[in-house]
Short mmCIF file of C-alpha atoms and ligand atoms in Angstrom, two decimals:
data_model
loop_
_atom_site.label_atom_id
_atom_site.label_comp_id
_atom_site.label_asym_id
_atom_site.label_seq_id
_atom_site.Cartn_x
_atom_site.Cartn_y
_atom_site.Cartn_z
CA MET A 1 22.57 4.64 -48.01
CA ASN A 2 19.37 4.35 -49.28
CA ASN A 3 17.92 1.57 -48.11
CA PRO A 4 16.22 -1.07 -49.97
CA TYR A 5 18.23 -1.90 -52.42
CA ASP A 6 17.47 -3.00 -55.50
CA LEU A 7 20.28 -5.58 -55.53
CA ILE A 8 22.31 -6.64 -52.26
CA ILE A 9 25.38 -8.93 -53.23
CA ILE A 10 26.65 -11.14 -50.14
CA GLY A 11 30.60 -11.16 -51.21
CA ALA A 12 33.12 -8.94 -52.38
CA GLY A 13 35.92 -11.11 -54.94
CA PRO A 14 35.43 -11.07 -58.50
CA GLY A 15 32.21 -13.17 -59.08
CA GLY A 16 30.60 -10.89 -56.51
CA TYR A 17 32.88 -7.49 -57.50
CA GLU A 18 32.33 -7.80 -60.84
CA ALA A 19 28.37 -8.96 -60.73
CA ALA A 20 28.29 -4.87 -58.97
CA PHE A 21 30.49 -3.50 -61.73
CA GLU A 22 27.66 -4.54 -63.89
CA ALA A 23 24.57 -3.96 -62.08
CA ALA A 24 25.04 -0.13 -61.55
CA ARG A 25 26.58 -0.15 -64.45
CA LEU A 26 22.82 -1.76 -66.17
CA GLY A 27 21.40 1.31 -63.29
CA LEU A 28 20.41 -1.20 -60.20
CA HIS A 29 20.91 0.91 -56.94
CA THR A 30 23.10 -1.89 -55.58
CA ALA A 31 24.75 -2.69 -52.69
CA LEU A 32 27.92 -4.81 -51.53
CA ILE A 33 29.44 -6.81 -48.39
CA GLU A 34 32.03 -8.37 -46.99
CA LYS A 35 33.47 -9.42 -44.54
CA ASP A 36 37.23 -9.26 -44.84
CA SER A 37 39.36 -7.47 -48.24
CA LEU A 38 38.46 -6.42 -51.06
CA GLY A 39 39.42 -9.48 -53.90
CA GLY A 40 37.89 -12.10 -52.18
CA THR A 41 40.47 -14.79 -52.21
CA CYS A 42 41.01 -14.67 -56.45
CA LEU A 43 43.70 -11.46 -54.87
CA ASN A 44 43.92 -12.45 -51.06
CA ARG A 45 44.86 -15.60 -51.26
CA GLY A 46 44.39 -17.39 -54.28
CA CYS A 47 45.48 -16.31 -58.10
CA ILE A 48 46.85 -13.90 -57.31
CA PRO A 49 49.47 -13.03 -54.42
CA THR A 50 50.21 -17.60 -56.16
CA LYS A 51 50.37 -15.81 -59.66
CA THR A 52 53.37 -13.44 -57.88
CA LEU A 53 55.05 -15.79 -56.57
CA ILE A 54 54.99 -17.91 -59.85
CA HIS A 55 56.36 -14.81 -60.88
CA THR A 56 59.50 -14.36 -58.04
CA ALA A 57 59.84 -17.58 -59.09
CA GLY A 58 60.50 -17.58 -62.91
CA LEU A 59 62.42 -14.56 -61.55
CA HIS A 60 65.33 -16.63 -59.41
CA ASP A 61 64.94 -20.02 -62.24
CA GLU A 62 65.51 -17.03 -65.60
CA ILE A 63 68.20 -15.17 -63.40
CA ARG A 64 69.60 -19.40 -62.59
CA GLN A 65 69.70 -19.85 -65.83
CA ALA A 66 71.12 -16.29 -67.38
CA SER A 67 74.35 -17.44 -68.31
CA ARG A 68 72.75 -19.60 -71.16
CA PHE A 69 72.22 -16.65 -72.83
CA GLY A 70 75.60 -14.15 -72.34
CA ILE A 71 75.33 -13.25 -69.53
CA SER A 72 77.14 -13.57 -65.85
CA SER A 73 75.74 -13.79 -62.35
CA GLY A 74 76.58 -14.67 -59.55
CA SER A 75 73.50 -17.44 -57.44
CA PRO A 76 70.54 -15.22 -56.36
CA ILE A 77 69.56 -15.32 -53.31
CA LEU A 78 65.98 -15.23 -52.25
CA ASP A 79 64.69 -12.54 -49.90
CA MET A 80 61.31 -14.34 -48.59
CA GLN A 81 60.13 -11.33 -46.48
CA ALA A 82 60.66 -8.76 -50.17
CA VAL A 83 59.35 -11.94 -51.85
CA GLN A 84 56.07 -11.48 -49.17
CA ARG A 85 56.52 -7.34 -49.34
CA HIS A 86 56.17 -7.68 -53.15
CA LYS A 87 53.10 -9.59 -52.75
CA ALA A 88 51.61 -7.81 -50.03
CA ASP A 89 52.08 -4.57 -52.30
CA THR A 90 50.45 -6.19 -55.33
CA ILE A 91 47.40 -7.13 -53.32
CA ALA A 92 46.86 -3.23 -51.24
CA SER A 93 47.91 -2.27 -55.06
CA LEU A 94 44.76 -4.35 -56.67
CA GLN A 95 42.17 -3.72 -53.46
CA LYS A 96 42.72 0.27 -54.12
CA GLY A 97 41.79 0.18 -57.45
CA ILE A 98 39.00 -1.90 -57.14
CA ALA A 99 37.23 0.17 -54.00
CA ALA A 100 38.19 3.63 -56.91
CA ARG A 101 35.90 1.74 -58.96
CA LEU A 102 33.42 0.56 -56.92
CA LYS A 103 33.16 4.03 -55.93
CA ALA A 104 33.31 5.62 -59.06
CA ALA A 105 30.29 2.93 -59.98
CA LYS A 106 28.17 4.87 -56.48
CA ILE A 107 27.91 1.04 -55.01
CA ASP A 108 27.27 1.65 -51.56
CA VAL A 109 30.30 -1.15 -50.13
CA PHE A 110 29.73 -2.27 -46.27
CA TYR A 111 32.23 -4.91 -44.04
CA GLY A 112 30.84 -7.23 -41.99
CA VAL A 113 29.37 -11.32 -42.38
CA GLY A 114 26.40 -10.43 -43.72
CA THR A 115 22.79 -13.17 -42.72
CA LEU A 116 19.92 -13.18 -44.78
CA THR A 117 17.22 -13.49 -41.74
CA GLY A 118 14.02 -13.62 -43.85
CA ILE A 119 12.02 -12.39 -46.83
CA GLU A 120 9.46 -8.97 -45.70
CA THR A 121 6.88 -8.18 -47.55
CA LEU A 122 5.27 -4.42 -47.76
CA SER A 123 2.20 -2.96 -49.15
CA GLY A 124 2.95 0.07 -51.68
CA PRO A 125 -0.17 2.04 -53.96
CA GLY A 126 -0.40 -0.51 -55.97
CA ASP A 127 1.24 1.94 -59.27
CA LYS A 128 3.25 0.88 -62.03
CA ALA A 129 6.50 2.56 -59.90
CA GLU A 130 5.21 0.22 -56.47
CA PRO A 131 3.79 -3.07 -57.02
CA GLU A 132 0.44 -3.36 -53.81
CA GLN A 133 2.62 -6.32 -52.06
CA GLN A 134 7.19 -6.02 -52.81
CA SER A 135 8.75 -8.17 -51.24
CA LEU A 136 11.57 -7.61 -50.37
CA HIS A 137 14.51 -10.03 -48.90
CA CYS A 138 16.76 -8.99 -45.45
CA VAL A 139 20.13 -8.75 -44.62
CA ARG A 140 21.70 -8.36 -41.53
CA ILE A 141 25.64 -7.02 -41.07
CA THR A 142 27.39 -7.52 -38.51
CA ASP A 143 30.69 -5.98 -38.34
CA ALA A 144 33.81 -6.49 -36.62
CA ASP A 145 33.33 -4.75 -33.12
CA ASN A 146 29.26 -6.30 -32.83
CA SER A 147 27.20 -3.53 -35.04
CA VAL A 148 24.98 -4.64 -36.35
CA THR A 149 23.18 -2.65 -40.07
CA MET A 150 20.69 -4.15 -41.87
CA LEU A 151 19.50 -3.82 -45.28
CA LYS A 152 17.30 -4.61 -47.09
CA ALA A 153 16.49 -6.22 -51.29
CA SER A 154 14.42 -7.20 -53.91
CA HIS A 155 16.93 -9.34 -55.09
CA ILE A 156 20.62 -11.44 -53.54
CA LEU A 157 23.73 -12.00 -54.45
CA LEU A 158 25.26 -14.33 -53.17
CA ALA A 159 28.96 -15.31 -53.90
CA THR A 160 30.22 -16.45 -50.85
CA GLY A 161 33.38 -18.42 -52.56
CA SER A 162 35.26 -21.71 -51.13
CA MET A 163 37.44 -22.25 -48.57
CA PRO A 164 40.14 -24.75 -48.30
CA SER A 165 38.92 -28.88 -47.88
CA VAL A 166 41.67 -30.90 -45.70
CA PRO A 167 40.34 -34.16 -45.12
CA PRO A 168 40.29 -36.42 -42.55
CA ILE A 169 43.58 -37.86 -42.92
CA PRO A 170 45.28 -38.64 -39.29
CA GLY A 171 47.70 -36.18 -38.27
CA HIS A 172 46.46 -33.07 -40.51
CA ASP A 173 46.38 -30.46 -37.49
CA LEU A 174 49.47 -31.09 -37.06
CA PRO A 175 52.20 -27.65 -36.18
CA GLY A 176 53.87 -27.47 -40.85
CA VAL A 177 50.88 -29.25 -42.51
CA MET A 178 49.21 -26.12 -44.03
CA THR A 179 46.76 -25.18 -46.49
CA SER A 180 47.64 -22.56 -49.41
CA ASP A 181 46.15 -20.02 -47.19
CA GLU A 182 49.01 -20.35 -45.11
CA LEU A 183 51.97 -21.75 -47.36
CA LEU A 184 50.89 -18.08 -49.31
CA SER A 185 51.73 -16.31 -46.03
CA TYR A 186 54.96 -17.80 -45.35
CA GLY A 187 58.20 -15.95 -45.05
CA GLY A 188 60.33 -18.00 -42.96
CA GLU A 189 63.62 -19.75 -44.67
CA PRO A 190 62.33 -21.54 -47.52
CA PHE A 191 61.78 -25.18 -47.09
CA GLU A 192 64.56 -28.03 -47.24
CA SER A 193 61.50 -30.63 -48.58
CA LEU A 194 57.95 -29.66 -48.97
CA LEU A 195 54.82 -33.05 -49.23
CA ILE A 196 52.09 -31.66 -51.61
CA ILE A 197 49.42 -34.42 -51.08
CA GLY A 198 47.40 -33.18 -54.28
CA GLY A 199 48.37 -32.93 -57.27
CA GLY A 200 45.51 -31.00 -58.94
CA VAL A 201 45.88 -26.88 -59.92
CA ILE A 202 46.49 -26.15 -56.26
CA GLY A 203 49.51 -28.40 -55.86
CA VAL A 204 51.66 -28.14 -59.16
CA GLU A 205 51.60 -24.60 -59.36
CA PHE A 206 52.86 -24.55 -55.33
CA ALA A 207 55.32 -27.82 -56.58
CA GLY A 208 56.23 -25.22 -59.71
CA ILE A 209 57.20 -22.13 -57.06
CA TRP A 210 59.24 -24.17 -54.27
CA GLN A 211 60.93 -25.95 -56.56
CA ALA A 212 62.70 -22.96 -58.23
CA PHE A 213 63.34 -21.52 -55.07
CA GLY A 214 66.10 -24.63 -53.92
CA THR A 215 63.04 -26.99 -51.79
CA LYS A 216 62.80 -30.24 -52.61
CA VAL A 217 59.41 -31.28 -53.46
CA THR A 218 57.57 -34.70 -53.41
CA ILE A 219 53.72 -34.23 -54.17
CA LEU A 220 51.00 -37.19 -53.59
CA GLU A 221 48.42 -38.15 -55.43
CA ALA A 222 45.73 -39.78 -55.32
CA LEU A 223 43.78 -40.30 -58.87
CA PRO A 224 46.40 -42.53 -61.36
CA SER A 225 47.50 -38.70 -63.38
CA LEU A 226 48.33 -34.88 -62.54
CA LEU A 227 45.76 -32.12 -63.30
CA ALA A 228 43.34 -35.68 -63.71
CA ASN A 229 40.20 -33.26 -64.81
CA LEU A 230 42.32 -32.49 -68.24
CA ASP A 231 43.48 -33.55 -70.90
CA ARG A 232 46.50 -36.46 -70.80
CA GLU A 233 48.98 -35.83 -72.26
CA LEU A 234 49.21 -31.78 -70.17
CA GLY A 235 48.84 -34.26 -67.17
CA GLN A 236 51.82 -37.02 -68.62
CA SER A 237 54.04 -33.79 -69.69
CA LEU A 238 53.63 -32.17 -66.62
CA LYS A 239 54.95 -35.00 -64.86
CA LEU A 240 57.93 -35.17 -66.95
CA SER A 241 58.40 -31.59 -67.22
CA MET A 242 59.01 -31.23 -62.83
CA LYS A 243 59.99 -34.77 -62.25
CA LYS A 244 63.14 -33.56 -64.88
CA LYS A 245 63.39 -31.10 -62.56
CA GLY A 246 63.92 -34.03 -59.50
CA THR A 247 60.47 -32.75 -58.39
CA ASP A 248 59.20 -35.95 -56.99
CA ILE A 249 55.78 -37.74 -58.55
CA HIS A 250 53.68 -40.00 -56.85
CA THR A 251 50.34 -40.49 -58.90
CA GLY A 252 48.24 -43.23 -57.65
CA ALA A 253 49.37 -42.65 -53.60
CA ALA A 254 46.77 -43.18 -51.25
CA VAL A 255 48.18 -41.60 -48.68
CA GLN A 256 47.40 -42.97 -45.00
CA SER A 257 48.76 -40.37 -42.04
CA LEU A 258 51.53 -37.66 -40.66
CA THR A 259 52.84 -38.03 -37.86
CA ARG A 260 56.02 -35.96 -36.03
CA THR A 261 59.33 -37.14 -36.02
CA GLU A 262 62.16 -35.97 -35.54
CA ASP A 263 62.98 -35.56 -38.79
CA GLY A 264 59.81 -33.59 -40.13
CA ILE A 265 56.39 -34.70 -40.31
CA CYS A 266 56.18 -38.57 -42.15
CA CYS A 267 53.64 -39.32 -44.09
CA SER A 268 53.06 -42.74 -44.32
CA TYR A 269 50.79 -43.71 -47.86
CA LEU A 270 50.03 -46.30 -49.82
CA GLU A 271 51.79 -47.22 -53.56
CA LYS A 272 50.91 -50.13 -55.83
CA GLU A 273 50.27 -52.39 -52.21
CA GLN A 274 52.75 -50.98 -50.61
CA THR A 275 53.09 -48.80 -47.82
CA GLN A 276 55.93 -46.08 -48.79
CA THR A 277 56.78 -43.17 -46.17
CA VAL A 278 58.09 -39.72 -47.25
CA THR A 279 59.95 -36.89 -45.02
CA ALA A 280 59.50 -33.56 -45.16
CA GLN A 281 60.12 -29.97 -42.98
CA ALA A 282 56.83 -29.09 -44.18
CA VAL A 283 53.19 -30.76 -46.23
CA LEU A 284 51.27 -28.55 -47.62
CA VAL A 285 46.93 -30.42 -48.44
CA ALA A 286 45.90 -28.93 -51.24
CA THR A 287 43.03 -31.31 -52.37
CA GLY A 288 40.40 -29.34 -53.49
CA ARG A 289 37.70 -26.54 -51.75
CA ARG A 290 34.59 -26.81 -50.49
CA PRO A 291 31.96 -24.36 -50.45
CA TYR A 292 32.14 -20.75 -47.61
CA THR A 293 28.52 -20.77 -46.79
CA GLN A 294 29.55 -19.36 -42.47
CA GLY A 295 27.03 -16.97 -40.41
CA LEU A 296 25.59 -17.19 -44.27
CA PHE A 297 21.72 -17.75 -43.09
CA ALA A 298 19.84 -17.46 -40.52
CA GLU A 299 17.60 -20.69 -39.38
CA GLY A 300 15.15 -21.31 -41.19
CA CYS A 301 16.09 -19.12 -44.42
CA ALA A 302 19.07 -21.23 -45.45
CA PRO A 303 17.73 -22.80 -49.69
CA ALA A 304 18.81 -25.57 -50.52
CA THR A 305 22.07 -27.20 -50.99
CA GLU A 306 23.57 -30.26 -51.36
CA ARG A 307 27.77 -31.36 -50.16
CA GLY A 308 27.98 -27.14 -49.54
CA ARG A 309 27.12 -26.09 -52.72
CA ILE A 310 23.44 -23.63 -53.17
CA LEU A 311 21.54 -25.63 -55.99
CA THR A 312 20.39 -23.13 -58.87
CA ASP A 313 18.29 -23.16 -61.48
CA GLU A 314 20.02 -21.90 -65.27
CA TYR A 315 19.94 -18.42 -63.98
CA TYR A 316 21.57 -18.75 -61.46
CA GLU A 317 18.33 -18.25 -58.99
CA THR A 318 18.47 -20.81 -55.95
CA THR A 319 15.47 -21.72 -54.55
CA ILE A 320 13.75 -19.14 -52.77
CA PRO A 321 12.74 -16.88 -55.73
CA GLY A 322 15.33 -13.51 -55.61
CA ILE A 323 17.77 -15.05 -54.29
CA TYR A 324 21.40 -15.87 -57.07
CA ALA A 325 24.06 -17.42 -56.10
CA ILE A 326 26.95 -18.07 -58.06
CA GLY A 327 31.39 -19.12 -58.24
CA ASP A 328 32.79 -21.22 -55.65
CA VAL A 329 30.10 -21.68 -53.98
CA ILE A 330 27.85 -23.01 -56.03
CA GLY A 331 30.77 -24.82 -56.64
CA GLN A 332 30.19 -25.63 -61.02
CA VAL A 333 33.60 -24.34 -61.34
CA GLN A 334 36.09 -23.08 -59.18
CA LEU A 335 37.83 -20.46 -61.35
CA ALA A 336 37.80 -16.51 -60.53
CA HIS A 337 36.88 -16.12 -64.42
CA ALA A 338 33.70 -18.34 -64.35
CA ALA A 339 32.49 -16.26 -60.63
CA ALA A 340 32.90 -13.60 -62.74
CA ALA A 341 31.07 -14.66 -66.18
CA GLN A 342 28.30 -15.74 -64.07
CA GLY A 343 27.63 -13.28 -62.25
CA LEU A 344 27.01 -11.28 -65.44
CA GLN A 345 24.98 -14.07 -66.11
CA ALA A 346 22.11 -13.62 -63.47
CA VAL A 347 22.62 -9.87 -62.98
CA ARG A 348 21.25 -8.91 -65.94
CA HIS A 349 18.23 -11.51 -65.00
CA ILE A 350 17.70 -9.53 -62.60
CA ALA A 351 17.98 -6.75 -65.08
CA GLY A 352 15.55 -8.35 -67.12
CA ILE A 353 17.99 -8.23 -69.45
CA PRO A 354 16.38 -11.60 -71.85
CA ASP A 355 19.17 -14.47 -73.37
CA SER A 356 21.25 -14.18 -70.25
CA THR A 357 21.83 -17.82 -69.88
CA ALA A 358 24.17 -19.03 -72.96
CA PRO A 359 26.24 -21.19 -72.18
CA LEU A 360 29.60 -20.85 -70.77
CA LEU A 361 33.17 -21.56 -72.54
CA ILE A 362 35.19 -21.02 -69.69
CA PRO A 363 38.97 -21.76 -70.21
CA SER A 364 41.27 -24.10 -67.93
CA CYS A 365 44.80 -22.53 -66.83
CA VAL A 366 46.90 -23.93 -65.00
CA TYR A 367 50.34 -21.54 -64.35
CA THR A 368 53.21 -23.67 -64.75
CA THR A 369 56.66 -23.62 -66.35
CA PRO A 370 55.23 -24.24 -69.41
CA GLU A 371 51.04 -22.87 -68.62
CA ILE A 372 48.56 -25.04 -69.62
CA ALA A 373 45.17 -23.78 -71.35
CA SER A 374 42.55 -25.39 -71.64
CA VAL A 375 39.11 -24.33 -73.68
CA GLY A 376 36.51 -26.43 -75.65
CA MET A 377 36.35 -30.76 -75.24
CA THR A 378 39.36 -32.82 -75.84
CA LEU A 379 39.48 -35.00 -78.52
CA ASP A 380 38.57 -37.79 -75.24
CA GLU A 381 35.51 -36.05 -75.17
CA ALA A 382 34.70 -35.05 -78.29
CA LYS A 383 34.64 -38.71 -79.30
CA ALA A 384 32.58 -39.52 -75.89
CA LYS A 385 29.55 -37.84 -77.30
CA GLY A 386 29.93 -39.45 -80.22
CA ILE A 387 31.18 -36.80 -82.28
CA ALA A 388 33.45 -37.05 -85.77
CA ALA A 389 36.56 -35.56 -83.72
CA ALA A 390 40.07 -35.44 -85.53
CA SER A 391 43.39 -33.39 -83.63
CA HIS A 392 46.16 -32.04 -84.77
CA LYS A 393 49.05 -31.17 -83.35
CA VAL A 394 52.31 -28.55 -82.76
CA LEU A 395 55.49 -28.87 -81.03
CA SER A 396 57.48 -25.34 -79.97
CA SER A 397 60.29 -26.50 -81.39
CA ALA A 398 60.41 -25.42 -84.48
CA ASN A 399 59.21 -21.99 -82.71
CA GLY A 400 61.02 -18.94 -82.89
CA LYS A 401 59.98 -16.99 -79.91
CA SER A 402 59.83 -20.25 -78.21
CA VAL A 403 63.88 -22.03 -79.45
CA LEU A 404 65.39 -17.77 -78.56
CA THR A 405 63.99 -18.10 -75.55
CA LEU A 406 64.81 -20.84 -73.91
CA GLN A 407 61.63 -22.78 -73.85
CA GLU A 408 60.44 -26.53 -72.53
CA ARG A 409 59.67 -28.75 -75.09
CA GLY A 410 55.39 -27.94 -75.70
CA PHE A 411 52.05 -28.43 -78.10
CA VAL A 412 49.68 -26.93 -79.20
CA LYS A 413 46.67 -28.82 -80.50
CA VAL A 414 43.45 -28.29 -81.73
CA ILE A 415 40.76 -30.03 -82.01
CA TYR A 416 38.46 -30.38 -85.09
CA GLU A 417 34.97 -31.91 -86.02
CA GLU A 418 36.26 -34.38 -89.25
CA ASP A 419 34.09 -33.34 -92.68
CA THR A 420 33.45 -29.23 -91.46
CA HIS A 421 36.30 -28.41 -89.90
CA THR A 422 34.24 -26.85 -86.58
CA ILE A 423 37.32 -25.71 -84.00
CA LEU A 424 35.63 -28.14 -81.18
CA GLY A 425 38.73 -26.99 -78.33
CA ALA A 426 42.57 -27.37 -77.78
CA GLN A 427 45.28 -28.15 -75.11
CA MET A 428 48.27 -26.04 -74.61
CA LEU A 429 52.08 -26.08 -72.72
CA CYS A 430 53.64 -23.59 -73.84
CA ALA A 431 55.07 -20.52 -72.85
CA ARG A 432 52.33 -17.56 -73.09
CA ALA A 433 49.15 -20.50 -73.07
CA THR A 434 46.74 -18.38 -70.65
CA ASP A 435 47.13 -15.19 -72.47
CA MET A 436 46.90 -17.51 -76.20
CA ILE A 437 44.46 -19.71 -75.49
CA SER A 438 41.86 -16.86 -76.15
CA GLU A 439 42.60 -16.53 -79.02
CA PHE A 440 40.68 -20.39 -79.40
CA THR A 441 38.38 -19.33 -76.84
CA GLU A 442 36.02 -16.18 -79.28
CA ALA A 443 36.77 -19.64 -82.13
CA ILE A 444 35.13 -21.91 -80.42
CA HIS A 445 32.76 -19.10 -79.54
CA HIS A 446 31.48 -17.97 -82.75
CA HIS A 447 31.86 -21.08 -84.03
CA LEU A 448 35.21 -21.33 -86.49
CA THR A 449 36.91 -23.67 -88.68
CA LEU A 450 40.62 -24.18 -88.72
CA GLU A 451 40.15 -22.12 -91.98
CA ASP A 452 39.49 -18.96 -90.45
CA LEU A 453 41.94 -19.61 -87.89
CA ALA A 454 44.06 -19.32 -90.24
CA GLU A 455 43.53 -17.15 -92.54
CA VAL A 456 44.21 -14.79 -89.04
CA ILE A 457 47.68 -13.13 -89.40
CA HIS A 458 50.14 -13.98 -87.31
CA PRO A 459 53.33 -11.84 -86.31
CA HIS A 460 56.20 -13.38 -86.48
CA PRO A 461 58.66 -13.67 -84.45
CA SER A 462 55.47 -14.71 -81.15
CA PHE A 463 54.65 -18.14 -79.58
CA SER A 464 50.59 -17.02 -81.63
CA GLU A 465 52.63 -18.79 -85.03
CA MET A 466 51.78 -21.34 -83.36
CA ILE A 467 48.62 -21.47 -83.09
CA ALA A 468 48.98 -20.14 -86.91
CA GLU A 469 50.81 -23.18 -87.39
CA ALA A 470 47.52 -25.70 -85.65
CA VAL A 471 45.00 -24.44 -87.44
CA ARG A 472 47.29 -25.39 -90.88
CA ILE A 473 46.48 -29.12 -91.07
P1 LIG B 1 41.54 -29.78 -57.57
O1 LIG B 1 40.20 -30.38 -57.34
O2 LIG B 1 42.48 -29.31 -58.82
O3 LIG B 1 43.10 -30.92 -57.20
C1 LIG B 1 42.31 -31.60 -55.60
C2 LIG B 1 43.41 -33.18 -56.12
O4 LIG B 1 43.14 -33.78 -54.74
C3 LIG B 1 42.72 -33.98 -57.12
O5 LIG B 1 43.94 -34.24 -58.16
C4 LIG B 1 42.51 -34.87 -56.55
O6 LIG B 1 42.04 -36.08 -56.90
C5 LIG B 1 44.21 -34.83 -55.04
N1 LIG B 1 43.50 -35.38 -53.57
C6 LIG B 1 42.69 -35.58 -52.99
N2 LIG B 1 42.52 -35.93 -51.81
C7 LIG B 1 43.84 -36.71 -51.66
C8 LIG B 1 44.45 -37.47 -50.66
N3 LIG B 1 43.98 -38.15 -49.65
N4 LIG B 1 46.42 -37.90 -51.64
C9 LIG B 1 45.76 -37.98 -52.16
N5 LIG B 1 45.63 -36.63 -53.30
C10 LIG B 1 43.91 -36.53 -52.71
O7 LIG B 1 41.90 -28.34 -56.08
P2 LIG B 1 42.77 -27.47 -56.12
O8 LIG B 1 44.04 -27.82 -56.27
O9 LIG B 1 42.85 -27.95 -53.41
O10 LIG B 1 41.89 -26.19 -55.99
C11 LIG B 1 41.18 -25.70 -55.45
C12 LIG B 1 40.78 -25.81 -56.56
O11 LIG B 1 40.85 -23.90 -56.57
C13 LIG B 1 39.99 -26.07 -57.73
O12 LIG B 1 39.00 -26.21 -58.49
C14 LIG B 1 41.20 -24.89 -59.30
O13 LIG B 1 40.41 -25.43 -59.34
C15 LIG B 1 41.06 -23.50 -58.32
N6 LIG B 1 42.08 -22.53 -58.22
C16 LIG B 1 42.48 -22.88 -60.04
C17 LIG B 1 43.81 -21.99 -60.66
C18 LIG B 1 44.37 -21.57 -61.59
O14 LIG B 1 42.73 -21.86 -62.89
N7 LIG B 1 45.68 -21.94 -62.07
C19 LIG B 1 45.09 -22.21 -59.57
C20 LIG B 1 44.93 -23.09 -58.20
C21 LIG B 1 42.90 -22.41 -57.97
#
């Protein structure tokens, strides 16, 4: 350990560890502080464990339908403890990979709660290497045994993420009412019934998992549609597909209370001005996440915040010079890849690299069946900006790979400027949408036209042929 550092990063999720790799690559002497495990929410309680369960659920569904492909097999038997073991092995393996990369990059990792305790001003000889006065930010690390280590750095990057936000619904603290954190660790018998409050990304992904596991799933969403932040057609089509599989979905439903009864947990909600009830064995509350800053600032050391979000400028610098923040804790876009991209920009600014603030084009991906992916503008957004835009949509029903793998009906829709044909956005609901969206992200990033993309040869048969078809108008 060679204290002081050029950069101390607090939080080892994808935002924090990717920023650390970039900082080390750029020659900054870097320390990374983590209070729990490497990988943050994404690896331990978010994206990776969820997608592990989604993969198991998809496989379970395929085995159940194997006879459609000419394979006879009995009903698949789900072993939730084995599912949990696979999840734990996946996490451990990825953690090992991150630890090895951190070691190779010579990044010092400290375990404990990092707290900003203030600024120390040092006097130097006044030469180029050490200016007359240097401000160093001080960080106290308190580990699980309450031992304290003090570090100093010229720059700090806060990447402490977020935690589930549970609204004060009466009964929200009853046993059996869970957030995604608890439900991801559930290794008991599949529930007979599960009520999900919130039809956002977490709500629909968990509904897909448990529906495939044979649980009777109900979703209550306050807004008029599922996935209300995305193109309307995506939410509507997903709702139809989920209902077909047996998920009970109520949009425009205002949850009033949860009470324990003999039959389970009874939820009372208001729908079309009528009070209704639904009873389930377990309840998932998936109503959003809020920035996590617990223990992060000693008294008088916090930068400005707004409703818990740390405020930053376009370089991700907070209201305290030298302290930067990225990812869920600034609450602009709560996605792992957004945090990682913001972290790279912040680190490049710290390293003095010019032009590090290009606007980020962040794809959204939802891991339902079919998958959903979206990037750039929707047609409504383009029109609201006064752009003369049009859309072209192709269905998956004529795509060879979709038909031979018995995929559900889906679509690929491209949004483009009417006169120049410049691609402005894309929305996809189909198999492998989350893998294929990058082709549109790249096209928009490089201001490509429909014709530019149409020149690209797509393999046959492939799901990506839908992209080739969508850009030929
Ligand atoms: P979200 O904001 O996506 O959805 C929450 C939903 O709950 C909203 O639709 C909201 O209207 C509804 N809601 C709020 N209060 C309610 C109430 N009292 N009754 C009924 N409905 C209510 O939040 P989330 O699904 O909890 O996810 C949290 C964050 O994690 C999101 O920012 C999301 O982008 C991110 N995430 C991303 C992925 C992914 O990219 N695949 C997966 C999981 C989570």
